[in-house]
CSV table of C-alpha atoms in Angstrom, one decimal:
chain,number,residue,atom,x,y,z
A,1,MET,CA,66.6,54.7,21.2
A,2,LEU,CA,68.0,51.3,20.1
A,3,SER,CA,66.6,49.3,17.3
A,4,LYS,CA,67.9,45.7,16.8
A,5,ASP,CA,66.9,42.7,14.7
A,6,PHE,CA,66.9,39.7,16.9
A,7,HIS,CA,67.8,37.4,14.0
A,8,ASN,CA,71.2,39.1,14.0
A,9,VAL,CA,71.8,38.1,17.7
A,10,GLN,CA,73.8,34.9,18.2
A,11,LEU,CA,71.8,31.9,19.4
A,12,GLU,CA,73.4,30.5,22.5
A,13,PRO,CA,72.6,26.8,22.9
A,14,VAL,CA,71.0,25.7,26.2
A,15,ALA,CA,70.8,22.1,25.0
A,16,GLU,CA,70.8,20.4,21.6
A,17,ASP,CA,67.2,21.3,21.0
A,18,LYS,CA,66.8,24.8,22.5
A,19,GLY,CA,68.6,28.1,22.7
A,20,ILE,CA,68.5,31.8,23.8
A,21,ARG,CA,69.2,35.0,22.1
A,22,TRP,CA,70.1,37.8,24.6
A,23,VAL,CA,68.6,40.7,22.5
A,24,ILE,CA,68.6,43.6,25.0
A,25,GLY,CA,70.2,43.9,28.4
A,26,ARG,CA,72.9,45.8,30.3
A,27,PRO,CA,75.3,45.8,27.4
A,28,GLU,CA,72.8,47.8,25.4
A,29,GLY,CA,72.2,50.2,28.3
A,30,ALA,CA,69.0,48.6,29.7
A,31,PRO,CA,69.2,49.2,33.5
A,32,ASN,CA,66.4,47.0,34.8
A,33,PHE,CA,65.4,44.2,32.4
A,34,ALA,CA,66.8,41.7,29.9
A,35,MET,CA,64.8,40.8,26.7
A,36,ARG,CA,65.6,37.3,25.4
A,37,VAL,CA,64.2,35.3,22.5
A,38,ILE,CA,63.9,31.7,23.4
A,39,GLU,CA,63.8,29.0,20.7
A,40,PHE,CA,62.6,25.4,21.0
A,41,GLN,CA,62.9,22.8,18.3
A,42,PRO,CA,59.9,20.4,17.7
A,43,GLY,CA,59.5,18.1,20.7
A,44,ALA,CA,61.8,20.1,22.9
A,45,VAL,CA,61.0,20.2,26.6
A,46,PHE,CA,62.2,22.6,29.3
A,47,GLU,CA,61.5,20.7,32.5
A,48,THR,CA,59.8,22.2,35.5
A,49,HIS,CA,61.9,24.8,37.3
A,50,GLN,CA,61.5,27.9,39.4
A,51,HIS,CA,63.4,31.1,40.3
A,52,PRO,CA,62.9,34.1,42.6
A,53,TYR,CA,62.0,36.5,39.8
A,54,GLU,CA,59.0,37.1,37.6
A,55,HIS,CA,59.1,36.9,33.8
A,56,GLU,CA,56.8,37.9,31.0
A,57,ILE,CA,56.5,36.0,27.8
A,58,MET,CA,55.0,36.8,24.3
A,59,VAL,CA,54.9,33.9,21.8
A,60,ILE,CA,55.9,35.0,18.3
A,61,GLU,CA,56.1,31.7,16.4
A,62,GLY,CA,55.0,28.1,16.7
A,63,GLN,CA,52.9,26.0,19.0
A,64,GLY,CA,53.5,24.7,22.5
A,65,VAL,CA,52.3,24.5,26.1
A,66,ALA,CA,53.5,26.1,29.3
A,67,HIS,CA,52.7,24.2,32.5
A,68,GLY,CA,52.6,25.8,36.0
A,69,ALA,CA,50.9,25.5,39.3
A,70,GLU,CA,47.4,25.6,37.8
A,71,GLY,CA,48.0,23.2,34.8
A,72,GLU,CA,48.8,23.8,31.2
A,73,VAL,CA,48.2,26.8,29.0
A,74,GLU,CA,48.5,27.0,25.2
A,75,MET,CA,51.4,28.8,23.6
A,76,ARG,CA,50.8,30.2,20.1
A,77,PRO,CA,51.5,33.5,18.4
A,78,GLY,CA,49.9,36.4,20.2
A,79,ILE,CA,49.6,34.7,23.6
A,80,ALA,CA,51.2,36.5,26.5
A,81,LEU,CA,52.1,34.9,29.8
A,82,TYR,CA,53.0,36.2,33.2
A,83,ILE,CA,54.9,33.9,35.5
A,84,PRO,CA,55.2,35.1,39.1
A,85,PRO,CA,58.3,34.7,41.2
A,86,ASN,CA,58.9,31.2,42.6
A,87,GLU,CA,56.1,29.6,40.6
A,88,PRO,CA,57.2,26.2,39.2
A,89,HIS,CA,56.8,26.2,35.4
A,90,GLY,CA,58.1,24.6,32.2
A,91,TYR,CA,57.5,24.5,28.5
A,92,ARG,CA,57.0,22.0,25.7
A,93,ASN,CA,57.0,22.5,21.9
A,94,THR,CA,54.0,20.6,20.6
A,95,GLY,CA,54.2,21.8,17.0
A,96,ASP,CA,56.0,20.6,13.9
A,97,GLY,CA,58.1,23.8,13.7
A,98,LEU,CA,60.1,26.1,15.9
A,99,LEU,CA,58.5,27.5,19.0
A,100,ARG,CA,59.9,31.0,19.6
A,101,PHE,CA,59.0,33.5,22.3
A,102,ILE,CA,60.1,36.7,23.8
A,103,CYS,CA,61.0,36.4,27.5
A,104,VAL,CA,61.7,39.4,29.7
A,105,ILE,CA,63.3,39.1,33.1
A,106,PRO,CA,64.8,41.5,35.6
A,107,HIS,CA,68.5,41.7,35.8
A,108,GLN,CA,70.0,39.4,38.5
A,109,GLU,CA,72.6,40.8,40.8
């Protein structure tokens, strides 16, 4: 079993106002999935995009919205989201502080 504090994982900038911490993945011995912590500064937007794999999200800090094929859904601590493969989606931090969520994706070949 592996125990890891995500705060000790380097934040890799995606843009000036958002980043990813690759917490658990193949380097840690996980054969199927990668666990990431995504961080958005206030006002940050990740524009609509899509990809051929699912992902699961659990919000752990902050306020925001996720938008998809059926409109917008609230993002706040405790909210879990499932985004199916190929569904267009995006995110926006609507709060005054950091929006932080866990995002699990399958490894890509």
